[in-house]
PDB file of C-alpha atoms in Angstrom:
ATOM      1  CA  MET A   1     103.048  96.470  -3.327  1.00 47.00           C
ATOM      2  CA  GLU A   2     100.098  94.362  -1.861  1.00 49.00           C
ATOM      3  CA  GLY A   3      96.774  95.974  -0.358  1.00 48.00           C
ATOM      4  CA  ASP A   4      94.669  94.649   2.410  1.00 52.00           C
ATOM      5  CA  THR A   5      93.422  91.724   0.211  1.00 55.00           C
ATOM      6  CA  GLY A   6      97.491  90.349  -0.074  1.00 60.00           C
ATOM      7  CA  LEU A   7      97.386  90.024  -3.755  1.00 66.00           C
ATOM      8  CA  LYS A   8      99.993  92.517  -5.398  1.00 72.00           C
ATOM      9  CA  LYS A   9      98.130  95.639  -6.963  1.00 86.00           C
ATOM     10  CA  THR A  10     101.084  95.799  -9.802  1.00 89.00           C
ATOM     11  CA  PHE A  11     103.624  93.235 -11.430  1.00 92.00           C
ATOM     12  CA  HIS A  12     106.757  93.893 -13.394  1.00 92.00           C
ATOM     13  CA  ILE A  13     107.163  92.461 -16.714  1.00 95.00           C
ATOM     14  CA  GLY A  14     109.675  89.500 -15.494  1.00 95.00           C
ATOM     15  CA  GLU A  15     107.096  88.300 -12.787  1.00 93.00           C
ATOM     16  CA  LEU A  16     104.227  88.076 -15.505  1.00 93.00           C
ATOM     17  CA  SER A  17     106.076  86.488 -17.531  1.00 96.00           C
ATOM     18  CA  LYS A  18     107.304  83.547 -15.111  1.00 96.00           C
ATOM     19  CA  LEU A  19     103.377  83.486 -13.428  1.00 92.00           C
ATOM     20  CA  LEU A  20     101.877  83.209 -17.486  1.00 94.00           C
ATOM     21  CA  GLY A  21     104.570  81.519 -19.055  1.00 95.00           C
ATOM     22  CA  ILE A  22     104.552  84.131 -21.443  1.00 96.00           C
ATOM     23  CA  PRO A  23     107.700  85.411 -22.945  1.00 97.00           C
ATOM     24  CA  LYS A  24     109.093  89.276 -21.925  1.00 96.00           C
ATOM     25  CA  SER A  25     109.241  89.555 -25.633  1.00 97.00           C
ATOM     26  CA  THR A  26     105.971  88.672 -26.710  1.00 96.00           C
ATOM     27  CA  LEU A  27     104.525  91.137 -23.519  1.00 96.00           C
ATOM     28  CA  ARG A  28     107.031  93.845 -25.190  1.00 96.00           C
ATOM     29  CA  TYR A  29     105.209  92.929 -28.720  1.00 95.00           C
ATOM     30  CA  TRP A  30     101.673  93.104 -27.613  1.00 95.00           C
ATOM     31  CA  GLU A  31     101.997  96.563 -25.917  1.00 94.00           C
ATOM     32  CA  LYS A  32     103.818  97.728 -28.881  1.00 94.00           C
ATOM     33  CA  ALA A  33     101.047  96.550 -30.931  1.00 93.00           C
ATOM     34  CA  GLY A  34      98.362  98.492 -28.951  1.00 92.00           C
ATOM     35  CA  LEU A  35      96.566  95.327 -27.635  1.00 93.00           C
ATOM     36  CA  ILE A  36      97.902  95.794 -23.702  1.00 93.00           C
ATOM     37  CA  THR A  37      99.197  98.892 -21.965  1.00 91.00           C
ATOM     38  CA  SER A  38     101.631  99.035 -19.018  1.00 89.00           C
ATOM     39  CA  PRO A  39     101.806 102.504 -17.279  1.00 90.00           C
ATOM     40  CA  ARG A  40     105.683 102.844 -16.446  1.00 90.00           C
ATOM     41  CA  ASN A  41     106.990 103.495 -12.707  1.00 87.00           C
ATOM     42  CA  THR A  42     107.595 107.118 -12.758  1.00 88.00           C
ATOM     43  CA  GLU A  43     110.987 106.410 -10.761  1.00 91.00           C
ATOM     44  CA  ASN A  44     112.670 103.675 -12.315  1.00 92.00           C
ATOM     45  CA  ASN A  45     110.536 103.564 -15.515  1.00 91.00           C
ATOM     46  CA  TYR A  46     109.779  99.714 -15.425  1.00 90.00           C
ATOM     47  CA  ARG A  47     106.791  98.517 -17.324  1.00 91.00           C
ATOM     48  CA  LYS A  48     103.624  97.843 -14.605  1.00 91.00           C
ATOM     49  CA  TYR A  49     100.777  95.869 -14.911  1.00 92.00           C
ATOM     50  CA  TYR A  50      97.878  95.712 -12.745  1.00 91.00           C
ATOM     51  CA  PRO A  51      95.706  92.325 -12.099  1.00 89.00           C
ATOM     52  CA  SER A  52      93.150  93.456 -14.565  1.00 88.00           C
ATOM     53  CA  THR A  53      95.698  93.137 -17.865  1.00 90.00           C
ATOM     54  CA  ILE A  54      96.222  89.289 -16.516  1.00 90.00           C
ATOM     55  CA  TYR A  55      93.118  88.638 -17.990  1.00 91.00           C
ATOM     56  CA  THR A  56      93.845  90.749 -21.202  1.00 92.00           C
ATOM     57  CA  ILE A  57      96.997  89.125 -21.547  1.00 95.00           C
ATOM     58  CA  SER A  58      95.806  85.065 -20.803  1.00 94.00           C
ATOM     59  CA  ASP A  59      93.214  85.580 -22.933  1.00 92.00           C
ATOM     60  CA  LEU A  60      95.675  86.960 -25.946  1.00 94.00           C
ATOM     61  CA  ALA A  61      97.516  84.447 -25.533  1.00 94.00           C
ATOM     62  CA  HIS A  62      94.539  81.797 -25.827  1.00 90.00           C
ATOM     63  CA  TYR A  63      93.669  83.655 -28.816  1.00 90.00           C
ATOM     64  CA  ARG A  64      97.137  83.040 -30.173  1.00 91.00           C
ATOM     65  CA  CYS A  65      96.740  79.229 -29.250  1.00 89.00           C
ATOM     66  CA  LEU A  66      93.712  79.555 -31.650  1.00 86.00           C
ATOM     67  CA  ARG A  67      96.418  81.105 -34.384  1.00 88.00           C
ATOM     68  CA  MET A  68      93.827  84.307 -34.518  1.00 89.00           C
ATOM     69  CA  SER A  69      95.815  87.095 -36.186  1.00 90.00           C
ATOM     70  CA  LEU A  70      97.484  90.215 -34.637  1.00 91.00           C
ATOM     71  CA  GLN A  71      95.225  92.232 -37.261  1.00 91.00           C
ATOM     72  CA  ASP A  72      91.864  90.461 -35.724  1.00 90.00           C
ATOM     73  CA  MET A  73      92.891  90.538 -31.948  1.00 91.00           C
ATOM     74  CA  ARG A  74      93.077  94.411 -32.375  1.00 91.00           C
ATOM     75  CA  LYS A  75      89.446  94.008 -33.425  1.00 90.00           C
ATOM     76  CA  LEU A  76      88.244  92.234 -30.567  1.00 87.00           C
ATOM     77  CA  PRO A  77      87.602  95.078 -28.552  1.00 86.00           C
ATOM     78  CA  GLN A  78      85.290  96.544 -30.301  1.00 90.00           C
ATOM     79  CA  LEU A  79      83.169  93.360 -31.280  1.00 89.00           C
ATOM     80  CA  SER A  80      79.552  92.678 -29.073  1.00 92.00           C
ATOM     81  CA  PRO A  81      79.743  89.244 -27.349  1.00 91.00           C
ATOM     82  CA  HIS A  82      77.777  87.713 -30.293  1.00 93.00           C
ATOM     83  CA  GLU A  83      80.617  88.692 -32.578  1.00 91.00           C
ATOM     84  CA  LEU A  84      83.302  87.451 -30.846  1.00 87.00           C
ATOM     85  CA  ALA A  85      81.661  84.061 -29.602  1.00 89.00           C
ATOM     86  CA  ASP A  86      81.151  83.837 -33.737  1.00 89.00           C
ATOM     87  CA  SER A  87      85.005  84.304 -34.140  1.00 86.00           C
ATOM     88  CA  LEU A  88      86.393  82.304 -31.466  1.00 83.00           C
ATOM     89  CA  ILE A  89      83.768  79.278 -33.186  1.00 87.00           C
ATOM     90  CA  GLU A  90      85.051  80.214 -36.478  1.00 86.00           C
ATOM     91  CA  LEU A  91      88.678  79.943 -35.275  1.00 82.00           C
ATOM     92  CA  ASP A  92      87.541  76.668 -33.281  1.00 80.00           C
ATOM     93  CA  HIS A  93      86.608  75.243 -36.592  1.00 82.00           C
ATOM     94  CA  ASN A  94      89.722  76.101 -39.024  1.00 76.00           C
ATOM     95  CA  LEU A  95      91.766  73.923 -36.311  1.00 73.00           C
TER      96      LEU A  95
END
């Protein structure tokens, strides 16, 4: 599904896994944990991911590399930019 820009409108889980180098099982786990959402295709019930989700998943992968806990990742949407920066600085110091 491509729009006028030539970019895909949605990605299947396998495509996203290959694109980002993140196992499909991790994407499913993050969805189950409420960190990401993936609406289902009504025709085949496959997960579909929008390009905006790619940014969220990339951020989560980065936070995981910093050893951020799943519990802390769940809190991220409620943080102000300043609080987020402080959290990332603290994680960086703990590495």
